[in-house]
PDB file of C-alpha atoms in Angstrom:
ATOM      1  CA  ALA A  19      43.044  -1.038 -27.527  1.00 54.00           C
ATOM      2  CA  ALA A  20      40.392   1.582 -26.825  1.00 56.00           C
ATOM      3  CA  LEU A  21      43.017   4.038 -25.630  1.00 56.00           C
ATOM      4  CA  ALA A  22      45.040   3.552 -28.804  1.00 60.00           C
ATOM      5  CA  MET A  23      41.916   4.092 -30.909  1.00 59.00           C
ATOM      6  CA  LEU A  24      41.044   7.282 -29.035  1.00 57.00           C
ATOM      7  CA  ALA A  25      44.636   8.500 -29.247  1.00 58.00           C
ATOM      8  CA  MET A  26      44.448   8.450 -33.032  1.00 61.00           C
ATOM      9  CA  GLN A  27      41.774  11.155 -33.119  1.00 62.00           C
ATOM     10  CA  PRO A  28      43.091  14.398 -34.607  1.00 62.00           C
ATOM     11  CA  GLU A  29      42.429  16.563 -31.535  1.00 59.00           C
ATOM     12  CA  SER A  30      44.471  14.345 -29.209  1.00 55.00           C
ATOM     13  CA  GLN A  31      47.564  13.915 -31.355  1.00 60.00           C
ATOM     14  CA  GLY A  32      50.582  15.672 -29.977  1.00 60.00           C
ATOM     15  CA  SER A  33      49.132  16.294 -26.526  1.00 68.00           C
ATOM     16  CA  ILE A  34      50.119  14.003 -23.686  1.00 71.00           C
ATOM     17  CA  ILE A  35      47.623  15.743 -21.391  1.00 72.00           C
ATOM     18  CA  LEU A  36      44.647  14.852 -23.584  1.00 70.00           C
ATOM     19  CA  LEU A  37      45.905  11.289 -23.921  1.00 70.00           C
ATOM     20  CA  ALA A  38      46.329  10.952 -20.148  1.00 74.00           C
ATOM     21  CA  SER A  39      42.872  12.404 -19.627  1.00 74.00           C
ATOM     22  CA  LYS A  40      41.332   9.808 -21.912  1.00 76.00           C
ATOM     23  CA  GLY A  41      43.278   7.013 -20.220  1.00 78.00           C
ATOM     24  CA  THR A  42      42.061   8.168 -16.826  1.00 82.00           C
ATOM     25  CA  GLY A  43      38.493   8.215 -18.133  1.00 81.00           C
ATOM     26  CA  ILE A  44      38.814   4.644 -19.357  1.00 83.00           C
ATOM     27  CA  ALA A  45      40.292   3.507 -16.036  1.00 86.00           C
ATOM     28  CA  SER A  46      37.661   5.325 -13.954  1.00 86.00           C
ATOM     29  CA  ILE A  47      34.921   3.051 -15.284  1.00 88.00           C
ATOM     30  CA  LEU A  48      36.752   0.077 -13.733  1.00 89.00           C
ATOM     31  CA  ILE A  49      35.839   1.470 -10.312  1.00 91.00           C
ATOM     32  CA  VAL A  50      32.198   0.413 -10.654  1.00 90.00           C
ATOM     33  CA  PRO A  51      32.698  -3.390 -10.710  1.00 89.00           C
ATOM     34  CA  LEU A  52      35.541  -3.085  -8.200  1.00 90.00           C
ATOM     35  CA  PHE A  53      33.351  -1.275  -5.672  1.00 90.00           C
ATOM     36  CA  GLY A  54      30.493  -3.643  -6.505  1.00 88.00           C
ATOM     37  CA  ALA A  55      32.686  -6.624  -5.668  1.00 86.00           C
ATOM     38  CA  LEU A  56      34.049  -5.082  -2.480  1.00 89.00           C
ATOM     39  CA  PHE A  57      30.980  -3.425  -0.993  1.00 88.00           C
ATOM     40  CA  THR A  58      27.961  -5.555  -1.936  1.00 83.00           C
ATOM     41  CA  LYS A  59      26.835  -8.620  -0.070  1.00 82.00           C
ATOM     42  CA  ASN A  60      26.570 -10.895  -3.119  1.00 81.00           C
ATOM     43  CA  PRO A  61      28.552  -9.444  -6.022  1.00 82.00           C
ATOM     44  CA  SER A  62      27.285 -10.301  -9.484  1.00 84.00           C
ATOM     45  CA  ARG A  63      29.666 -11.252 -12.279  1.00 86.00           C
ATOM     46  CA  LEU A  64      27.045 -10.540 -14.914  1.00 89.00           C
ATOM     47  CA  ALA A  65      26.472  -7.034 -13.516  1.00 88.00           C
ATOM     48  CA  ALA A  66      30.222  -6.364 -13.418  1.00 90.00           C
ATOM     49  CA  VAL A  67      30.826  -7.445 -17.002  1.00 91.00           C
ATOM     50  CA  SER A  68      27.701  -5.660 -18.234  1.00 92.00           C
ATOM     51  CA  SER A  69      28.689  -2.418 -16.529  1.00 92.00           C
ATOM     52  CA  LEU A  70      32.172  -2.580 -18.062  1.00 92.00           C
ATOM     53  CA  ILE A  71      30.859  -3.182 -21.567  1.00 92.00           C
ATOM     54  CA  ILE A  72      28.184  -0.479 -21.411  1.00 93.00           C
ATOM     55  CA  GLY A  73      30.387   2.048 -19.599  1.00 91.00           C
ATOM     56  CA  GLU A  74      33.363   1.661 -21.922  1.00 89.00           C
ATOM     57  CA  GLY A  75      31.069   1.519 -24.967  1.00 90.00           C
ATOM     58  CA  THR A  76      29.376   4.751 -23.926  1.00 88.00           C
ATOM     59  CA  LEU A  77      32.727   6.422 -23.384  1.00 86.00           C
ATOM     60  CA  ALA A  78      34.091   5.277 -26.751  1.00 85.00           C
ATOM     61  CA  LEU A  79      30.916   6.289 -28.585  1.00 88.00           C
ATOM     62  CA  LEU A  80      30.906   9.762 -27.053  1.00 84.00           C
ATOM     63  CA  GLU A  81      34.635  10.236 -27.721  1.00 81.00           C
ATOM     64  CA  ILE A  82      34.406   9.127 -31.343  1.00 83.00           C
ATOM     65  CA  THR A  83      31.293  11.132 -32.204  1.00 85.00           C
ATOM     66  CA  SER A  84      32.423  14.215 -30.217  1.00 77.00           C
ATOM     67  CA  VAL A  85      28.919  14.801 -28.855  1.00 79.00           C
ATOM     68  CA  LYS A  86      28.673  17.806 -26.544  1.00 83.00           C
ATOM     69  CA  LEU A  87      27.068  16.775 -23.261  1.00 79.00           C
ATOM     70  CA  PRO A  88      24.874  19.058 -21.164  1.00 82.00           C
ATOM     71  CA  LEU A  89      26.574  21.033 -18.388  1.00 80.00           C
ATOM     72  CA  SER A  90      29.929  20.386 -20.134  1.00 76.00           C
ATOM     73  CA  PHE A  91      30.278  16.907 -18.634  1.00 80.00           C
ATOM     74  CA  ALA A  92      33.184  14.851 -19.870  1.00 81.00           C
ATOM     75  CA  PRO A  93      32.450  11.659 -21.806  1.00 82.00           C
ATOM     76  CA  SER A  94      34.161   9.681 -19.039  1.00 82.00           C
ATOM     77  CA  PHE A  95      31.580  10.969 -16.541  1.00 87.00           C
ATOM     78  CA  ALA A  96      28.748   9.847 -18.832  1.00 87.00           C
ATOM     79  CA  GLY A  97      30.404   6.424 -19.177  1.00 89.00           C
ATOM     80  CA  LEU A  98      30.764   6.207 -15.402  1.00 90.00           C
ATOM     81  CA  LEU A  99      27.080   7.070 -14.899  1.00 92.00           C
ATOM     82  CA  ALA A 100      26.080   4.462 -17.496  1.00 92.00           C
ATOM     83  CA  ALA A 101      28.221   1.818 -15.778  1.00 93.00           C
ATOM     84  CA  VAL A 102      26.702   2.598 -12.360  1.00 92.00           C
ATOM     85  CA  ALA A 103      23.174   2.465 -13.779  1.00 94.00           C
ATOM     86  CA  VAL A 104      23.765  -0.877 -15.501  1.00 93.00           C
ATOM     87  CA  TYR A 105      25.370  -2.398 -12.401  1.00 92.00           C
ATOM     88  CA  ALA A 106      22.474  -1.195 -10.241  1.00 91.00           C
ATOM     89  CA  LEU A 107      19.886  -2.623 -12.647  1.00 92.00           C
ATOM     90  CA  VAL A 108      21.519  -5.951 -13.534  1.00 90.00           C
ATOM     91  CA  SER A 109      22.795  -6.904 -10.073  1.00 86.00           C
ATOM     92  CA  PRO A 110      19.390  -7.492  -8.395  1.00 86.00           C
ATOM     93  CA  LEU A 111      18.090  -9.367 -11.426  1.00 84.00           C
ATOM     94  CA  ASP A 112      21.112 -11.650 -11.504  1.00 77.00           C
ATOM     95  CA  ARG A 113      20.943 -12.192  -7.747  1.00 66.00           C
ATOM     96  CA  ARG A 114      17.359 -13.461  -8.038  1.00 63.00           C
ATOM     97  CA  LYS A 115      18.397 -15.930 -10.733  1.00 62.00           C
ATOM     98  CA  GLN A 116      21.378 -17.088  -8.668  1.00 56.00           C
ATOM     99  CA  HIS A 117      19.079 -17.624  -5.688  1.00 53.00           C
ATOM    100  CA  GLN A 118      16.645 -19.652  -7.800  1.00 52.00           C
ATOM    101  CA  ARG A 119      19.459 -21.811  -9.191  1.00 50.00           C
ATOM    102  CA  HIS A 120      20.925 -22.294  -5.741  1.00 48.00           C
ATOM    103  CA  TRP A 121      17.534 -23.220  -4.247  1.00 47.00           C
ATOM    104  CA  PHE A 122      16.849 -25.647  -7.085  1.00 47.00           C
ATOM    105  CA  SER A 123      20.182 -27.397  -6.661  1.00 50.00           C
ATOM    106  CA  LEU A 124      19.418 -27.994  -2.975  1.00 48.00           C
ATOM    107  CA  SER A 125      15.945 -29.402  -3.627  1.00 49.00           C
ATOM    108  CA  THR A 126      17.215 -32.994  -3.302  1.00 49.00           C
ATOM    109  CA  PRO A 127      17.240 -34.039   0.351  1.00 51.00           C
ATOM    110  CA  ILE A 128      20.734 -34.414   1.750  1.00 52.00           C
ATOM    111  CA  SER A 129      19.871 -37.813   3.220  1.00 54.00           C
ATOM    112  CA  ASP A 130      19.235 -39.219  -0.298  1.00 54.00           C
ATOM    113  CA  GLU A 131      22.659 -38.037  -1.418  1.00 53.00           C
ATOM    114  CA  VAL A 132      24.292 -39.671   1.612  1.00 54.00           C
ATOM    115  CA  LYS A 133      22.528 -42.964   0.894  1.00 57.00           C
ATOM    116  CA  ARG A 134      23.714 -42.898  -2.742  1.00 60.00           C
ATOM    117  CA  ALA A 135      27.307 -42.238  -1.686  1.00 59.00           C
ATOM    118  CA  ALA A 136      27.338 -45.175   0.769  1.00 57.00           C
TER     119      ALA A 136
END
């Protein structure tokens, strides 16, 4: 849907190269949660979803408004940086909450659960 919206901009109509470039930019942001899931010890779903939303939102906002970025960076690079930053910030916070929930769920002694089951 985002690719179709970006394809309707006047500067990208009639150019398959610009359209492919924008599609590649959208797909490159998917790398962040993929690498987070593959290369972190405890991947966080909340961090993955948050990084996708912020990364794609940043990309779409920069494409629609046609803001010129410093050093001539592409909007997809800014979206990728935003996605990495959000994943890096949200992942440790979510991991702490998961640990607290996990610890709380194990606070009942196992022997009491065995007695109830018998």
